[in-house]
Amino acid sequence: MSTDFTEVGKLIASFRHDQGWTAEELKSKLGISTVTLSRIENGKQGPNAGVIKKLSELGMDVADLTYASRFHSKEQSLSYRLAEVENKLALVEQQLSKVMKALDQKS
């Protein structure tokens, strides 16, 4: 029995279109093949944690992906949540770095 990632694929394709990117541009930004992007956007496979993290870095709300994948395997849902946590941690680290630089400049 294969897992259906149709909703996830539609969200990613919609995000790509909203950004005005071609499939070629998005696959380059994600570091994946044309075949892999096609399979993801057509719901034949789900994005792995690395792809989800990159989508988040490109501005996609990965919470949408987590919601769309709610009926998928426990491991896949955990992968989405892990990518979301990693992205939020990276944002916190960036903000903390800015604060530390500002404090250093005032000293």
GROMACS .gro file of N, CA and C in nm, residues 14-83:
model
  210
   14SER      N    1   0.164   2.490  -0.543
   14SER     CA    2   0.100   2.620  -0.525
   14SER      C    3   0.202   2.723  -0.474
   15PHE      N    4   0.284   2.683  -0.379
   15PHE     CA    5   0.389   2.771  -0.328
   15PHE      C    6   0.483   2.813  -0.441
   16ARG      N    7   0.524   2.716  -0.523
   16ARG     CA    8   0.614   2.744  -0.635
   16ARG      C    9   0.550   2.845  -0.730
   17HIS      N   10   0.424   2.823  -0.763
   17HIS     CA   11   0.355   2.916  -0.853
   17HIS      C   12   0.341   3.055  -0.791
   18ASP      N   13   0.310   3.060  -0.661
   18ASP     CA   14   0.297   3.188  -0.592
   18ASP      C   15   0.426   3.268  -0.595
   19GLN      N   16   0.539   3.196  -0.593
   19GLN     CA   17   0.670   3.261  -0.596
   19GLN      C   18   0.711   3.300  -0.738
   20GLY      N   19   0.637   3.250  -0.837
   20GLY     CA   20   0.670   3.278  -0.976
   20GLY      C   21   0.788   3.197  -1.028
   21TRP      N   22   0.814   3.083  -0.964
   21TRP     CA   23   0.927   2.999  -1.001
   21TRP      C   24   0.882   2.888  -1.095
   22THR      N   25   0.971   2.852  -1.187
   22THR     CA   26   0.949   2.735  -1.270
   22THR      C   27   0.987   2.612  -1.188
   23ALA      N   28   0.948   2.496  -1.236
   23ALA     CA   29   0.989   2.372  -1.169
   23ALA      C   30   1.141   2.361  -1.167
   24GLU      N   31   1.203   2.403  -1.276
   24GLU     CA   32   1.349   2.399  -1.286
   24GLU      C   33   1.414   2.485  -1.177
   25GLU      N   34   1.358   2.605  -1.155
   25GLU     CA   35   1.413   2.694  -1.053
   25GLU      C   36   1.397   2.634  -0.913
   26LEU      N   37   1.278   2.580  -0.884
   26LEU     CA   38   1.256   2.525  -0.751
   26LEU      C   39   1.343   2.402  -0.727
   27LYS      N   40   1.353   2.315  -0.824
   27LYS     CA   41   1.434   2.195  -0.803
   27LYS      C   42   1.580   2.233  -0.779
   28SER      N   43   1.629   2.339  -0.843
   28SER     CA   44   1.765   2.386  -0.819
   28SER      C   45   1.780   2.442  -0.678
   29LYS      N   46   1.681   2.518  -0.634
   29LYS     CA   47   1.685   2.575  -0.499
   29LYS      C   48   1.680   2.466  -0.392
   30LEU      N   49   1.609   2.358  -0.422
   30LEU     CA   50   1.595   2.249  -0.326
   30LEU      C   51   1.708   2.147  -0.336
   31GLY      N   52   1.783   2.150  -0.446
   31GLY     CA   53   1.891   2.054  -0.465
   31GLY      C   54   1.841   1.913  -0.493
   32ILE      N   55   1.730   1.904  -0.566
   32ILE     CA   56   1.674   1.773  -0.601
   32ILE      C   57   1.661   1.763  -0.752
   33SER      N   58   1.635   1.643  -0.801
   33SER     CA   59   1.621   1.623  -0.945
   33SER      C   60   1.482   1.666  -0.993
   34THR      N   61   1.473   1.682  -1.124
   34THR     CA   62   1.344   1.714  -1.186
   34THR      C   63   1.243   1.603  -1.159
   35VAL      N   64   1.288   1.480  -1.168
   35VAL     CA   65   1.200   1.365  -1.144
   35VAL      C   66   1.147   1.367  -1.000
   36THR      N   67   1.236   1.395  -0.904
   36THR     CA   68   1.194   1.398  -0.764
   36THR      C   69   1.092   1.508  -0.740
   37LEU      N   70   1.117   1.628  -0.793
   37LEU     CA   71   1.022   1.737  -0.775
   37LEU      C   72   0.888   1.701  -0.839
   38SER      N   73   0.891   1.643  -0.956
   38SER     CA   74   0.768   1.602  -1.023
   38SER      C   75   0.691   1.501  -0.939
   39ARG      N   76   0.761   1.403  -0.886
   39ARG     CA   77   0.696   1.301  -0.802
   39ARG      C   78   0.636   1.364  -0.676
   40ILE      N   79   0.706   1.462  -0.617
   40ILE     CA   80   0.654   1.529  -0.497
   40ILE      C   81   0.531   1.610  -0.532
   41GLU      N   82   0.541   1.694  -0.635
   41GLU     CA   83   0.428   1.780  -0.671
   41GLU      C   84   0.307   1.700  -0.719
   42ASN      N   85   0.328   1.582  -0.773
   42ASN     CA   86   0.218   1.499  -0.820
   42ASN      C   87   0.168   1.402  -0.713
   43GLY      N   88   0.221   1.413  -0.592
   43GLY     CA   89   0.173   1.332  -0.480
   43GLY      C   90   0.218   1.188  -0.480
   44LYS      N   91   0.318   1.156  -0.560
   44LYS     CA   92   0.367   1.018  -0.568
   44LYS      C   93   0.466   0.986  -0.456
   45GLN      N   94   0.528   1.089  -0.400
   45GLN     CA   95   0.617   1.071  -0.285
   45GLN      C   96   0.615   1.198  -0.202
   46GLY      N   97   0.645   1.183  -0.076
   46GLY     CA   98   0.650   1.298   0.013
   46GLY      C   99   0.790   1.355   0.016
   47PRO      N  100   0.801   1.483   0.050
   47PRO     CA  101   0.934   1.544   0.062
   47PRO      C  102   1.002   1.494   0.189
   48ASN      N  103   1.133   1.476   0.182
   48ASN     CA  104   1.205   1.435   0.303
   48ASN      C  105   1.230   1.558   0.391
   49ALA      N  106   1.286   1.535   0.507
   49ALA     CA  107   1.307   1.644   0.603
   49ALA      C  108   1.396   1.754   0.546
   50GLY      N  109   1.497   1.717   0.468
   50GLY     CA  110   1.587   1.817   0.408
   50GLY      C  111   1.513   1.908   0.312
   51VAL      N  112   1.426   1.851   0.232
   51VAL     CA  113   1.347   1.930   0.137
   51VAL      C  114   1.250   2.020   0.212
   52ILE      N  115   1.190   1.967   0.316
   52ILE     CA  116   1.096   2.048   0.395
   52ILE      C  117   1.169   2.165   0.459
   53LYS      N  118   1.287   2.140   0.511
   53LYS     CA  119   1.366   2.247   0.573
   53LYS      C  120   1.400   2.355   0.470
   54LYS      N  121   1.440   2.313   0.351
   54LYS     CA  122   1.473   2.411   0.246
   54LYS      C  123   1.349   2.489   0.203
   55LEU      N  124   1.235   2.422   0.193
   55LEU     CA  125   1.111   2.492   0.160
   55LEU      C  126   1.080   2.598   0.265
   56SER      N  127   1.101   2.563   0.389
   56SER     CA  128   1.078   2.658   0.497
   56SER      C  129   1.173   2.776   0.486
   57GLU      N  130   1.298   2.748   0.456
   57GLU     CA  131   1.397   2.856   0.440
   57GLU      C  132   1.362   2.946   0.322
   58LEU      N  133   1.293   2.891   0.223
   58LEU     CA  134   1.250   2.970   0.107
   58LEU      C  135   1.122   3.049   0.135
   59GLY      N  136   1.063   3.027   0.253
   59GLY     CA  137   0.946   3.106   0.293
   59GLY      C  138   0.815   3.030   0.301
   60MET      N  139   0.819   2.900   0.277
   60MET     CA  140   0.696   2.823   0.284
   60MET      C  141   0.663   2.791   0.430
   61ASP      N  142   0.537   2.800   0.466
   61ASP     CA  143   0.493   2.765   0.601
   61ASP      C  144   0.481   2.613   0.608
   62VAL      N  145   0.577   2.549   0.674
   62VAL     CA  146   0.577   2.403   0.679
   62VAL      C  147   0.465   2.349   0.767
   63ALA      N  148   0.403   2.434   0.845
   63ALA     CA  149   0.288   2.390   0.924
   63ALA      C  150   0.178   2.341   0.830
   64ASP      N  151   0.167   2.405   0.712
   64ASP     CA  152   0.069   2.360   0.613
   64ASP      C  153   0.097   2.217   0.570
   65LEU      N  154   0.226   2.186   0.552
   65LEU     CA  155   0.264   2.050   0.511
   65LEU      C  156   0.235   1.951   0.622
   66THR      N  157   0.261   1.990   0.744
   66THR     CA  158   0.236   1.902   0.857
   66THR      C  159   0.087   1.870   0.866
   67TYR      N  160   0.004   1.971   0.848
   67TYR     CA  161  -0.141   1.950   0.853
   67TYR      C  162  -0.185   1.859   0.738
   68ALA      N  163  -0.135   1.884   0.619
   68ALA     CA  164  -0.175   1.805   0.502
   68ALA      C  165  -0.131   1.660   0.515
   69SER      N  166  -0.027   1.637   0.593
   69SER     CA  167   0.025   1.500   0.605
   69SER      C  168  -0.030   1.428   0.727
   70ARG      N  169  -0.129   1.484   0.791
   70ARG     CA  170  -0.178   1.430   0.917
   70ARG      C  171  -0.222   1.284   0.910
   71PHE      N  172  -0.260   1.237   0.792
   71PHE     CA  173  -0.305   1.099   0.779
   71PHE      C  174  -0.194   1.004   0.735
   72HIS      N  175  -0.074   1.057   0.726
   72HIS     CA  176   0.038   0.975   0.682
   72HIS      C  177   0.103   0.904   0.800
   73SER      N  178   0.207   0.835   0.771
   73SER     CA  179   0.274   0.755   0.874
   73SER      C  180   0.325   0.842   0.989
   74LYS      N  181   0.339   0.780   1.103
   74LYS     CA  182   0.391   0.849   1.221
   74LYS      C  183   0.531   0.901   1.193
   75GLU      N  184   0.614   0.821   1.125
   75GLU     CA  185   0.750   0.863   1.094
   75GLU      C  186   0.752   0.985   1.003
   76GLN      N  187   0.663   0.989   0.903
   76GLN     CA  188   0.659   1.103   0.811
   76GLN      C  189   0.613   1.228   0.886
   77SER      N  190   0.513   1.217   0.973
   77SER     CA  191   0.466   1.332   1.050
   77SER      C  192   0.576   1.385   1.141
   78LEU      N  193   0.650   1.294   1.201
   78LEU     CA  194   0.762   1.336   1.286
   78LEU      C  195   0.868   1.407   1.204
   79SER      N  196   0.890   1.364   1.083
   79SER     CA  197   0.987   1.428   0.994
   79SER      C  198   0.946   1.572   0.967
   80TYR      N  199   0.817   1.594   0.938
   80TYR     CA  200   0.770   1.729   0.914
   80TYR      C  201   0.786   1.816   1.039
   81ARG      N  202   0.748   1.761   1.152
   81ARG     CA  203   0.759   1.839   1.277
   81ARG      C  204   0.905   1.871   1.310
   82LEU      N  205   0.994   1.775   1.287
   82LEU     CA  206   1.136   1.797   1.313
   82LEU      C  207   1.189   1.910   1.225
   83ALA      N  208   1.152   1.910   1.099
   83ALA     CA  209   1.197   2.016   1.008
   83ALA      C  210   1.145   2.152   1.055
   0.00000   0.00000   0.00000
